Coordinates of C-alpha atoms in Angstrom, one line a residue:
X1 CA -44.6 -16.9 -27.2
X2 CA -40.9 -17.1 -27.9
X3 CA -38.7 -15.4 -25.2
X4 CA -35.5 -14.3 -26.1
X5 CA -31.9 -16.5 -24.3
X6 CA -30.7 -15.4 -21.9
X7 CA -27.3 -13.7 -22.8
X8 CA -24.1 -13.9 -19.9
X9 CA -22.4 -10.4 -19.7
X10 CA -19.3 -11.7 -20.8
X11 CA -20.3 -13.0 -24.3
X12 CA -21.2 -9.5 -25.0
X13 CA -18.2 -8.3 -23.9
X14 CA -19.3 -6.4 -21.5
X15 CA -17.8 -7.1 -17.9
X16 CA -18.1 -3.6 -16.4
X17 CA -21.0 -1.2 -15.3
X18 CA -22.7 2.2 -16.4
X19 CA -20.7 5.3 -15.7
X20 CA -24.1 6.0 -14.4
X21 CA -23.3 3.2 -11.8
X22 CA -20.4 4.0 -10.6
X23 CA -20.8 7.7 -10.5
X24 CA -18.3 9.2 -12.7
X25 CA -15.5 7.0 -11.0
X26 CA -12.2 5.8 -13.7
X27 CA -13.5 2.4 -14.0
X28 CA -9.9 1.0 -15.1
X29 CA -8.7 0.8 -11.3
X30 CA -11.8 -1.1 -10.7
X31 CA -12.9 -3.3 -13.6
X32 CA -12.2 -6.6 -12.0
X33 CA -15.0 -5.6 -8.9
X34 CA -17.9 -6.5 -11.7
X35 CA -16.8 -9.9 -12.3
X36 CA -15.4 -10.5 -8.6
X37 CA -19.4 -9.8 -7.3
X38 CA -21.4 -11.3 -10.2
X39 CA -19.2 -14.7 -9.8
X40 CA -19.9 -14.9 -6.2
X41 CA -23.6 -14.5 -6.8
X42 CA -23.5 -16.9 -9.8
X43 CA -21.3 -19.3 -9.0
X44 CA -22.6 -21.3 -11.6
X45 CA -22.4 -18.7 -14.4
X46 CA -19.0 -17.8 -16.4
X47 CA -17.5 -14.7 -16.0
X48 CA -13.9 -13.1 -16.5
X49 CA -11.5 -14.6 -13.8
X50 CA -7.8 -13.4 -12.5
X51 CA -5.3 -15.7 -13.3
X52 CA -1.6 -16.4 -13.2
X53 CA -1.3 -15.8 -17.2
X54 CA -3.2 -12.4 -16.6
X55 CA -0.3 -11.2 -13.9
X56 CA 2.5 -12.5 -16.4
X57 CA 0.7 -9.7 -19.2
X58 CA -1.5 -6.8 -17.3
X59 CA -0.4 -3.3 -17.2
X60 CA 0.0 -1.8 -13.8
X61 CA -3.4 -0.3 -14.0
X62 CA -5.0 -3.9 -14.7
X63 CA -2.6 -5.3 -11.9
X64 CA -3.9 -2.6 -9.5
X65 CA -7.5 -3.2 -10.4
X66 CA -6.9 -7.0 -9.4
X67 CA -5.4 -6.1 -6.1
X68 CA -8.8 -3.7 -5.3
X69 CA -10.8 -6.3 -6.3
X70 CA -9.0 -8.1 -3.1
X71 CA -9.5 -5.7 -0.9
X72 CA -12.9 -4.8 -1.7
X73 CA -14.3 -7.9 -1.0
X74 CA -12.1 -8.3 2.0
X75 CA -13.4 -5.2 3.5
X76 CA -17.2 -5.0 2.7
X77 CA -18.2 -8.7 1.8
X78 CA -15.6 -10.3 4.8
X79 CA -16.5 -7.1 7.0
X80 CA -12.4 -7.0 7.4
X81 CA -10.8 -3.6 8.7
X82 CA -7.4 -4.7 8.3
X83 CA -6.9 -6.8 5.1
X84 CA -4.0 -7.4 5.1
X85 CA -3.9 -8.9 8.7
X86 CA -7.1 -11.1 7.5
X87 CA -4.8 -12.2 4.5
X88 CA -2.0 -12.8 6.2
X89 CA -4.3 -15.4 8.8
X90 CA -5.8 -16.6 6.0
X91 CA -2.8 -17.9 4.4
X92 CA -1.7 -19.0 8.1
X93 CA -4.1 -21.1 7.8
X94 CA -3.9 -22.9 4.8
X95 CA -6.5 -21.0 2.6
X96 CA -9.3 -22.6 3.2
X97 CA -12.4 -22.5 1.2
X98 CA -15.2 -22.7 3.0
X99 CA -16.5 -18.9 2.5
X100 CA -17.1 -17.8 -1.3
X101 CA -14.9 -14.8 -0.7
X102 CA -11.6 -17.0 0.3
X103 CA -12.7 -20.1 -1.7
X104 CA -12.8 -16.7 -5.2
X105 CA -9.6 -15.2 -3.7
X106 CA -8.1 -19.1 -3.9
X107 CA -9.1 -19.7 -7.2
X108 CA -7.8 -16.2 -8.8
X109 CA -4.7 -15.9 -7.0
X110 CA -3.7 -19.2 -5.2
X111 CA -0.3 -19.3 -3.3
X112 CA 0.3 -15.6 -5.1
X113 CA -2.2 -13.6 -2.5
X114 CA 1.3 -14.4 0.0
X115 CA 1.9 -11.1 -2.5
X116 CA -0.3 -8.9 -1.5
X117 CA 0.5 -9.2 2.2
X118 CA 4.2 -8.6 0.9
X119 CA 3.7 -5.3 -0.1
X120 CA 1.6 -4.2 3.4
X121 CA 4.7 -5.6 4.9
X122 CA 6.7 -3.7 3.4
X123 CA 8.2 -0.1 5.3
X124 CA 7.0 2.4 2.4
X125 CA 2.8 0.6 2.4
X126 CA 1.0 3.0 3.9
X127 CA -2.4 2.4 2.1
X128 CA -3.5 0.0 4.9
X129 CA -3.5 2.8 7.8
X130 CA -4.8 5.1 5.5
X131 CA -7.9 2.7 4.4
X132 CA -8.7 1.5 8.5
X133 CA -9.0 5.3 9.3
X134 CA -11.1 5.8 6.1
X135 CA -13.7 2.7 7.3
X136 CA -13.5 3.3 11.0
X137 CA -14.4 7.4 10.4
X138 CA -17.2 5.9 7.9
X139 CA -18.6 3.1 10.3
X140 CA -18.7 5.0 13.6
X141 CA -15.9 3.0 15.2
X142 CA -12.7 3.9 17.5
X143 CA -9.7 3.7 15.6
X144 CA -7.3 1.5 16.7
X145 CA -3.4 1.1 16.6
X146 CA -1.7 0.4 13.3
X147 CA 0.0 -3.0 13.3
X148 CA 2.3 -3.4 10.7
X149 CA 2.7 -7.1 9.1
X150 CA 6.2 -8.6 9.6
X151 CA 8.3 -8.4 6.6
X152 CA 9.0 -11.1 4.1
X153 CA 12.5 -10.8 2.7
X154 CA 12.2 -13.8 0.5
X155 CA 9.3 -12.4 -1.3
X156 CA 10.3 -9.1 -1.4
X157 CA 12.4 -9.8 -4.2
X158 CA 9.8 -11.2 -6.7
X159 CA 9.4 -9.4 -9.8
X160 CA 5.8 -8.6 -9.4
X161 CA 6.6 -6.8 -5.8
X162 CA 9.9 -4.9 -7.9
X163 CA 7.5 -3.8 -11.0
X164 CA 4.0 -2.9 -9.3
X165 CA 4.4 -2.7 -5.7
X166 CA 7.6 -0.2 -5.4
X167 CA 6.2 3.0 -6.4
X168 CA 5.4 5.1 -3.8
X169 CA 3.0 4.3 -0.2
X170 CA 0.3 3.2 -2.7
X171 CA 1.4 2.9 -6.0
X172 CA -1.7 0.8 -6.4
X173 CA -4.3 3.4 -5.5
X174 CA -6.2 1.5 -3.3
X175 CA -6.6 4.0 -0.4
X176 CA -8.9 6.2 -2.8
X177 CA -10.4 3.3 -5.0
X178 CA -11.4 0.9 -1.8
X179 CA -12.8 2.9 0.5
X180 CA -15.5 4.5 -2.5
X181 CA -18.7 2.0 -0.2
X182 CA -18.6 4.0 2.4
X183 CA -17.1 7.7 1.3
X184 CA -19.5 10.3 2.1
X185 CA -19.0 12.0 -1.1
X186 CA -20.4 9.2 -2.8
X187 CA -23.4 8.0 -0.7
X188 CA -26.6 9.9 0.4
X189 CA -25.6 13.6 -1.0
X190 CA -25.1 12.2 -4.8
X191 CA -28.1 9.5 -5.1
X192 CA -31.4 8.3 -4.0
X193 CA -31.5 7.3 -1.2
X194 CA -32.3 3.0 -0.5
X195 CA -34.7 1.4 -0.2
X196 CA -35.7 -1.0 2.5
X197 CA -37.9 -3.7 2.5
X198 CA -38.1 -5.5 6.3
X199 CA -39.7 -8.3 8.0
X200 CA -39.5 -8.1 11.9
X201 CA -41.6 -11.4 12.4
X202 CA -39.2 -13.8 10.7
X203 CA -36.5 -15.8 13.0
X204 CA -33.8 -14.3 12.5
X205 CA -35.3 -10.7 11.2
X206 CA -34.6 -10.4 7.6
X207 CA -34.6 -7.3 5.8
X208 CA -33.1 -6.0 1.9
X209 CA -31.4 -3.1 1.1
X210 CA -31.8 -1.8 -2.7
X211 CA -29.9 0.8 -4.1
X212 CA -28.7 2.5 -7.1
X213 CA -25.6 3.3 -6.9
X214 CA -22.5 1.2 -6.4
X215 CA -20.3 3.8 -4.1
X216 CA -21.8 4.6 -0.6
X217 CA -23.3 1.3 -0.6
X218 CA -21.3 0.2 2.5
X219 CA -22.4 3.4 4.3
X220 CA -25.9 3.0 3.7
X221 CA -26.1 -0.4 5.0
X222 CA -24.3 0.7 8.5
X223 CA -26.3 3.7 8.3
X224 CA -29.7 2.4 7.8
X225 CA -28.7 -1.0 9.7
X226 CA -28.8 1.4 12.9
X227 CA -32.3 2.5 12.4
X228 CA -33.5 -1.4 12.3
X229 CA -35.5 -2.6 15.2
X230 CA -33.5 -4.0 18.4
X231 CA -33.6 -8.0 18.3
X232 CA -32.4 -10.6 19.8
X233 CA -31.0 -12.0 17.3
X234 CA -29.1 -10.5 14.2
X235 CA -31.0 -9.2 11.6
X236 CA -29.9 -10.7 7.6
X237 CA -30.0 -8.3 5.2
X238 CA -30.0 -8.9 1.5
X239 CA -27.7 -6.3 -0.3
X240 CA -29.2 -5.6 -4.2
X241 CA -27.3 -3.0 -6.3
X242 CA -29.2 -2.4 -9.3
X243 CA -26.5 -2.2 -11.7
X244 CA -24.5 -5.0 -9.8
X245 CA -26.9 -6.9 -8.5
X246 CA -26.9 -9.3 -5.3
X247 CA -23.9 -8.6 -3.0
X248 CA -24.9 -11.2 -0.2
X249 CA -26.9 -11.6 3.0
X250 CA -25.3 -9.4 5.8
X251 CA -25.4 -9.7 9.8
X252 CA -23.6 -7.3 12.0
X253 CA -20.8 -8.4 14.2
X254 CA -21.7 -7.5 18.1
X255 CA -18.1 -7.7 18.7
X256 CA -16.4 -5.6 15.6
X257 CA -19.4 -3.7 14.9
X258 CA -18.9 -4.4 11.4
X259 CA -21.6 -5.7 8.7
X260 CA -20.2 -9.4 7.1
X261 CA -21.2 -12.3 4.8
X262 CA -20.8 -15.6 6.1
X263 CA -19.3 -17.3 9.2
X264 CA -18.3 -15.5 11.7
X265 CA -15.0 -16.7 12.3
X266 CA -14.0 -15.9 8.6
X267 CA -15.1 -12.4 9.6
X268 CA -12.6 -12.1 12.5
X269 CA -9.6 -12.7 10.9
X270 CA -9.0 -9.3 9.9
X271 CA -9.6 -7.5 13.0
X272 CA -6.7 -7.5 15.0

């Protein structure tokens, strides 16, 4: 029997989910989230990538769709509640590579993420209090001081912080786009709810999580990670979103709290 090839996403066109998936939300401030997740769970595969000649052309709505894409996977694949601190680190540190996230964030923004933690300097950002408060509320955790990032005059002045980054506390949207994995509004009210498939004999515990729906996705995993059985060591849990697919093998922090991909120590940078 002849089986139809096997067709990539992006030779159809096609780089963004179902309304269906993500609930009714305006996929233009979030169309680069598709590609950001599928390429990290197909490295090998060719999808549609951020570059330098795509922040020279995109609108503001395609630049703020980028910059969600950042902090999306900063937040719920790094398990980061401040971002921007975890950014700033990050690039302290030379960018290293040695998490997908960070070796993705390398390769679609390179020196230029220094931007990003440019406008959460600056005094007018507000979307970075706004989004811990939003995650911490979400998560069951204390809230904690704001710390603003120190200020980089140089950078400042570049034309991509004067046309897209000046507009208001959030000109990019992100403290209502971001926080969509674990608003309530979005998660166990307005879909089924997941499904969970465990093994408790395995060393470490493993379980997967399999859901529907893109937004409360976050939630459901803190939620229904709470109602695994105690062990000594961390459970992994496999993240499948139907219309996405794989997100990545999560463990929970004992000392954030927070559900991660990864190392750990990549996980700690952005908690302050």
């Amino acid at each position: 029997m002849d089986f139809p090839m096997a067709v990539n996403p992006v030779d159809r066109g096609r780089t963004q989910p179902s309304q269906a998936a993500f609930l009714g939300r305006d996929d233009e401030w979030v169309r680069w989230n598709t590609a950001a997740w599928r390429s990290l769970a197909d490295p090998g595969g060719e999808y549609p990538r951020w570059n330098a000649r795509l922040r020279e052309t995109a609108d503001h709505i395609e630049q703020a769709a980028a910059v969600v894409s950042v902090l999306e996977l900063a937040m719920f694949g790094l398990g980061w509640r401040r971002p921007d601190i975890g950014l700033a680190a990050w690039i302290g540190l030379g960018r290293p590579t040695d998490h997908p996230i960070l070796a993705l964030l390398d390769d679609w923004w390179g020196e230029d993420i220094a931007l990003i933690t440019t406008w959460a300097g600056h005094p007018d950002c507000a979307a970075f209090n706004l989004l811990d408060e939003q995650v911490s509320e979400a998560c069951g955790l204390p809230s904690q001081p704001f710390q603003q990032l120190r200020r980089n005059p140089a950078l400042e002045e570049h034309p991509w912080i004067q046309n897209h980054c000046l507009g208001g506390s959030d000109p990019f949207h992100s403290s209502f786009h971001v926080p969509v994995p674990v608003l309530p509004n979005y998660s166990c009210d307005r879909a089924e709810p997941p499904r969970w498939i465990t093994n408790s004999t395995s060393n470490p515990p493993t379980a997967t999580m399999i859901t529907s729906r893109y937004p409360g996705w976050y939630a459901h995993l803190v939620h229904g990670g709470d109602k695994l059985p105690s062990s000594t060591r961390s459970w992994r849990v496999d993240v499948v979103i139907q219309p996405f697919g794989w997100l990545g093998q999560y463990r929970r922090s004992r000392q954030t709290g927070m559900w991660f991909t990864g190392r750990h120590r990549w996980h700690m940078l952005g908690h302050p």
